Short mmCIF file of C-alpha atoms in Angstrom, two decimals:
data_model
loop_
_atom_site.label_atom_id
_atom_site.label_comp_id
_atom_site.label_asym_id
_atom_site.label_seq_id
_atom_site.Cartn_x
_atom_site.Cartn_y
_atom_site.Cartn_z
CA UNK A 1 4.54 3.10 -1.34
CA UNK A 2 6.85 2.09 -3.66
CA UNK A 3 6.52 -0.68 -6.53
CA UNK A 4 9.00 -3.26 -6.88
CA UNK A 5 8.98 -6.50 -8.93
CA UNK A 6 10.40 -9.62 -7.59
CA UNK A 7 11.74 -12.57 -9.92
CA UNK A 8 12.11 -16.02 -8.22
CA UNK A 9 13.40 -19.27 -9.59
CA UNK A 10 14.25 -22.29 -8.40
CA UNK A 11 13.62 -26.18 -8.10
CA UNK A 12 10.21 -26.88 -7.41
CA UNK A 13 9.20 -27.53 -3.58
CA UNK A 14 6.27 -27.26 -1.59
CA UNK A 15 6.28 -23.94 0.25
CA UNK A 16 7.81 -21.61 -2.12
CA UNK A 17 4.78 -19.51 -2.60
CA UNK A 18 3.87 -19.58 1.04
CA UNK A 19 7.75 -18.43 2.29
CA UNK A 20 7.76 -15.84 -0.48
CA UNK A 21 4.39 -14.29 0.63
CA UNK A 22 5.06 -14.60 4.31
CA UNK A 23 7.95 -12.31 3.89
CA UNK A 24 6.05 -9.74 1.70
CA UNK A 25 3.10 -10.13 4.28
CA UNK A 26 5.29 -9.50 7.17
CA UNK A 27 6.59 -6.31 6.12
CA UNK A 28 3.25 -5.06 5.10
CA UNK A 29 3.98 -5.38 1.50
CA UNK A 30 0.96 -5.67 -1.12
CA UNK A 31 1.04 -8.03 -3.97
CA UNK A 32 -0.95 -6.28 -6.95
CA UNK A 33 0.20 -8.85 -9.75
CA UNK A 34 1.63 -11.97 -10.19
CA UNK A 35 2.16 -15.06 -12.25
CA UNK A 36 3.57 -18.32 -10.82
CA UNK A 37 3.94 -21.07 -12.85
CA UNK A 38 5.98 -24.74 -13.06
CA UNK A 39 7.90 -25.43 -15.99
CA UNK A 40 9.18 -28.86 -16.06
CA UNK A 41 11.04 -29.02 -12.66
CA UNK A 42 11.55 -25.32 -12.42
CA UNK A 43 8.91 -23.15 -10.32
CA UNK A 44 8.92 -19.46 -11.52
CA UNK A 45 7.38 -16.14 -9.67
CA UNK A 46 6.90 -12.94 -11.28
CA UNK A 47 5.32 -10.46 -8.71
CA UNK A 48 4.66 -6.73 -8.84
CA UNK A 49 4.22 -5.46 -5.26
CA UNK A 50 3.84 -2.27 -3.55
CA UNK A 51 5.86 -1.55 -0.17
CA UNK A 52 7.02 1.31 2.35
CA UNK A 53 10.26 2.42 0.95
CA UNK A 54 12.09 1.60 4.18
CA UNK A 55 11.17 -1.79 3.95
CA UNK A 56 12.39 -2.65 0.45
CA UNK A 57 16.00 -3.48 1.63
CA UNK A 58 14.89 -5.63 4.67
CA UNK A 59 12.77 -7.44 2.25
CA UNK A 60 15.32 -8.11 -0.33
CA UNK A 61 17.68 -9.18 2.85
CA UNK A 62 15.21 -11.79 3.84
CA UNK A 63 14.30 -13.09 0.02
CA UNK A 64 18.04 -13.56 -0.74
CA UNK A 65 18.34 -15.64 2.49
CA UNK A 66 16.56 -18.83 0.47
CA UNK A 67 19.87 -20.43 -0.72
CA UNK A 68 17.70 -22.87 -3.01
CA UNK A 69 16.11 -19.91 -4.80
CA UNK A 70 17.24 -17.58 -7.47
CA UNK A 71 15.71 -13.93 -6.57
CA UNK A 72 16.20 -10.66 -8.10
CA UNK A 73 14.33 -7.51 -6.83
CA UNK A 74 14.01 -4.81 -9.12
CA UNK A 75 12.69 -1.28 -8.63
CA UNK A 76 9.96 0.17 -11.09
CA UNK A 77 7.59 3.23 -11.48
CA UNK A 78 3.93 2.99 -12.34
CA UNK A 79 3.81 5.47 -14.92
CA UNK A 80 0.97 4.99 -17.19
CA UNK A 81 1.62 5.36 -21.14
CA UNK A 82 -0.48 6.88 -23.70
CA UNK A 83 -3.81 6.48 -23.74
CA UNK A 84 -4.56 2.65 -25.43
CA UNK A 85 -7.29 0.27 -25.99
CA UNK A 86 -7.04 -2.97 -24.63
CA UNK A 87 -7.77 -6.20 -26.81
CA UNK A 88 -7.74 -10.06 -26.67
CA UNK A 89 -6.10 -12.14 -29.29
CA UNK A 90 -6.47 -15.73 -28.97
CA UNK A 91 -4.99 -18.41 -31.62
CA UNK A 92 -5.52 -22.03 -31.83
CA UNK A 93 -4.29 -24.09 -34.55
CA UNK A 94 -1.78 -26.82 -35.33
CA UNK A 95 1.42 -26.80 -33.48
CA UNK A 96 3.91 -24.71 -36.38
CA UNK A 97 7.37 -23.85 -35.64
CA UNK A 98 7.65 -20.14 -35.46
CA UNK A 99 4.04 -19.36 -34.98
CA UNK A 100 4.77 -17.26 -31.68
CA UNK A 101 7.24 -15.22 -33.51
CA UNK A 102 5.18 -14.50 -36.23
CA UNK A 103 2.36 -13.26 -34.02
CA UNK A 104 4.90 -11.19 -32.06
CA UNK A 105 6.45 -9.95 -35.24
CA UNK A 106 2.95 -8.75 -36.44
CA UNK A 107 2.40 -6.97 -33.40
CA UNK A 108 5.72 -4.89 -33.27
CA UNK A 109 5.05 -4.15 -37.04
CA UNK A 110 1.56 -2.70 -36.39
CA UNK A 111 2.83 -0.91 -33.21
CA UNK A 112 0.91 -3.14 -30.70
CA UNK A 113 2.17 -3.51 -27.14
CA UNK A 114 2.06 -6.91 -25.47
CA UNK A 115 0.48 -6.74 -21.65
CA UNK A 116 0.42 -10.56 -21.20
CA UNK A 117 1.05 -13.43 -23.34
CA UNK A 118 0.64 -17.21 -22.72
CA UNK A 119 1.22 -20.19 -24.57
CA UNK A 120 0.30 -23.72 -24.26
CA UNK A 121 0.30 -27.08 -26.19
CA UNK A 122 -2.67 -29.20 -25.63
CA UNK A 123 -4.33 -32.08 -27.65
CA UNK A 124 -7.34 -31.64 -29.69
CA UNK A 125 -10.49 -33.05 -28.14
CA UNK A 126 -11.34 -35.52 -30.72
CA UNK A 127 -8.29 -36.46 -32.86
CA UNK A 128 -5.62 -36.08 -29.98
CA UNK A 129 -3.18 -34.44 -32.05
CA UNK A 130 -0.95 -31.34 -30.84
CA UNK A 131 -2.79 -27.94 -30.90
CA UNK A 132 -1.30 -24.85 -30.04
CA UNK A 133 -2.90 -21.97 -28.17
CA UNK A 134 -1.75 -18.53 -27.93
CA UNK A 135 -3.56 -15.63 -25.45
CA UNK A 136 -2.61 -12.30 -25.63
CA UNK A 137 -3.77 -9.20 -23.99
CA UNK A 138 -2.57 -6.35 -26.38
CA UNK A 139 -2.72 -2.39 -26.11
CA UNK A 140 -3.41 -0.65 -29.17
CA UNK A 141 -2.98 3.05 -29.39
CA UNK A 142 -5.74 4.88 -30.30
CA UNK A 143 -4.07 6.66 -33.20
CA UNK A 144 -3.68 3.20 -35.34
CA UNK A 145 -6.38 1.95 -37.85
CA UNK A 146 -8.27 -0.92 -36.53
CA UNK A 147 -9.27 -1.66 -40.18
CA UNK A 148 -5.65 -2.23 -41.01
CA UNK A 149 -4.95 -4.16 -37.73
CA UNK A 150 -8.10 -6.43 -38.33
CA UNK A 151 -6.91 -7.23 -42.08
CA UNK A 152 -3.38 -8.07 -41.07
CA UNK A 153 -4.84 -10.42 -38.31
CA UNK A 154 -7.23 -11.99 -40.84
CA UNK A 155 -4.43 -12.37 -43.44
CA UNK A 156 -2.17 -14.26 -40.72
CA UNK A 157 -5.50 -16.75 -39.86
CA UNK A 158 -5.73 -17.47 -43.30
CA UNK A 159 -2.02 -17.94 -44.16
CA UNK A 160 -1.26 -20.18 -41.29
CA UNK A 161 -4.49 -22.00 -41.07
CA UNK A 162 -5.47 -21.08 -37.48
CA UNK A 163 -8.22 -19.80 -35.76
CA UNK A 164 -8.02 -16.59 -34.18
CA UNK A 165 -10.33 -14.58 -31.89
CA UNK A 166 -9.68 -10.93 -31.93
CA UNK A 167 -12.04 -8.80 -29.49
CA UNK A 168 -12.10 -5.87 -27.33
CA UNK A 169 -10.60 -7.15 -23.70
CA UNK A 170 -12.97 -7.16 -20.77
CA UNK A 171 -11.14 -8.38 -17.92
CA UNK A 172 -14.38 -9.45 -16.10
CA UNK A 173 -14.79 -12.22 -18.70
CA UNK A 174 -12.60 -15.24 -18.62
CA UNK A 175 -11.59 -15.19 -22.36
#
């Protein structure tokens, strides 16, 4: 089995997911991981699938036949990197310009790899004022100092006047 990544973008319509998953299923492909989201009027899909090597070309041709969708199929590898610990990072606070960059810059500086990152703008429960939310699953090399990382995250929390939850990631919990 080979692993491929499928990127799909197009104007939202009923049946996009059904169309794509039918083509994958018809060729005995397996969706391992996926993210699907509507952003304004565009629908976006990102999938990691495993499929027999001989079916990749046929799947690609079938997916490219959808003229209303922009599709990219990319081969990938499933090689694992060095041993790392996974953590969850959740930030809530006022919607301030540049906060995503500040967080990701901090992660980069601390040699933290982002596995998954989600942002959302919502209204605060009582006041209705804009509240920004970041949820990241991050991988930290075992060789890095957890004390230094926690100190840097605490400093970010104080400087930006936000609330941050930082804990060991448990995939069984709905953080």
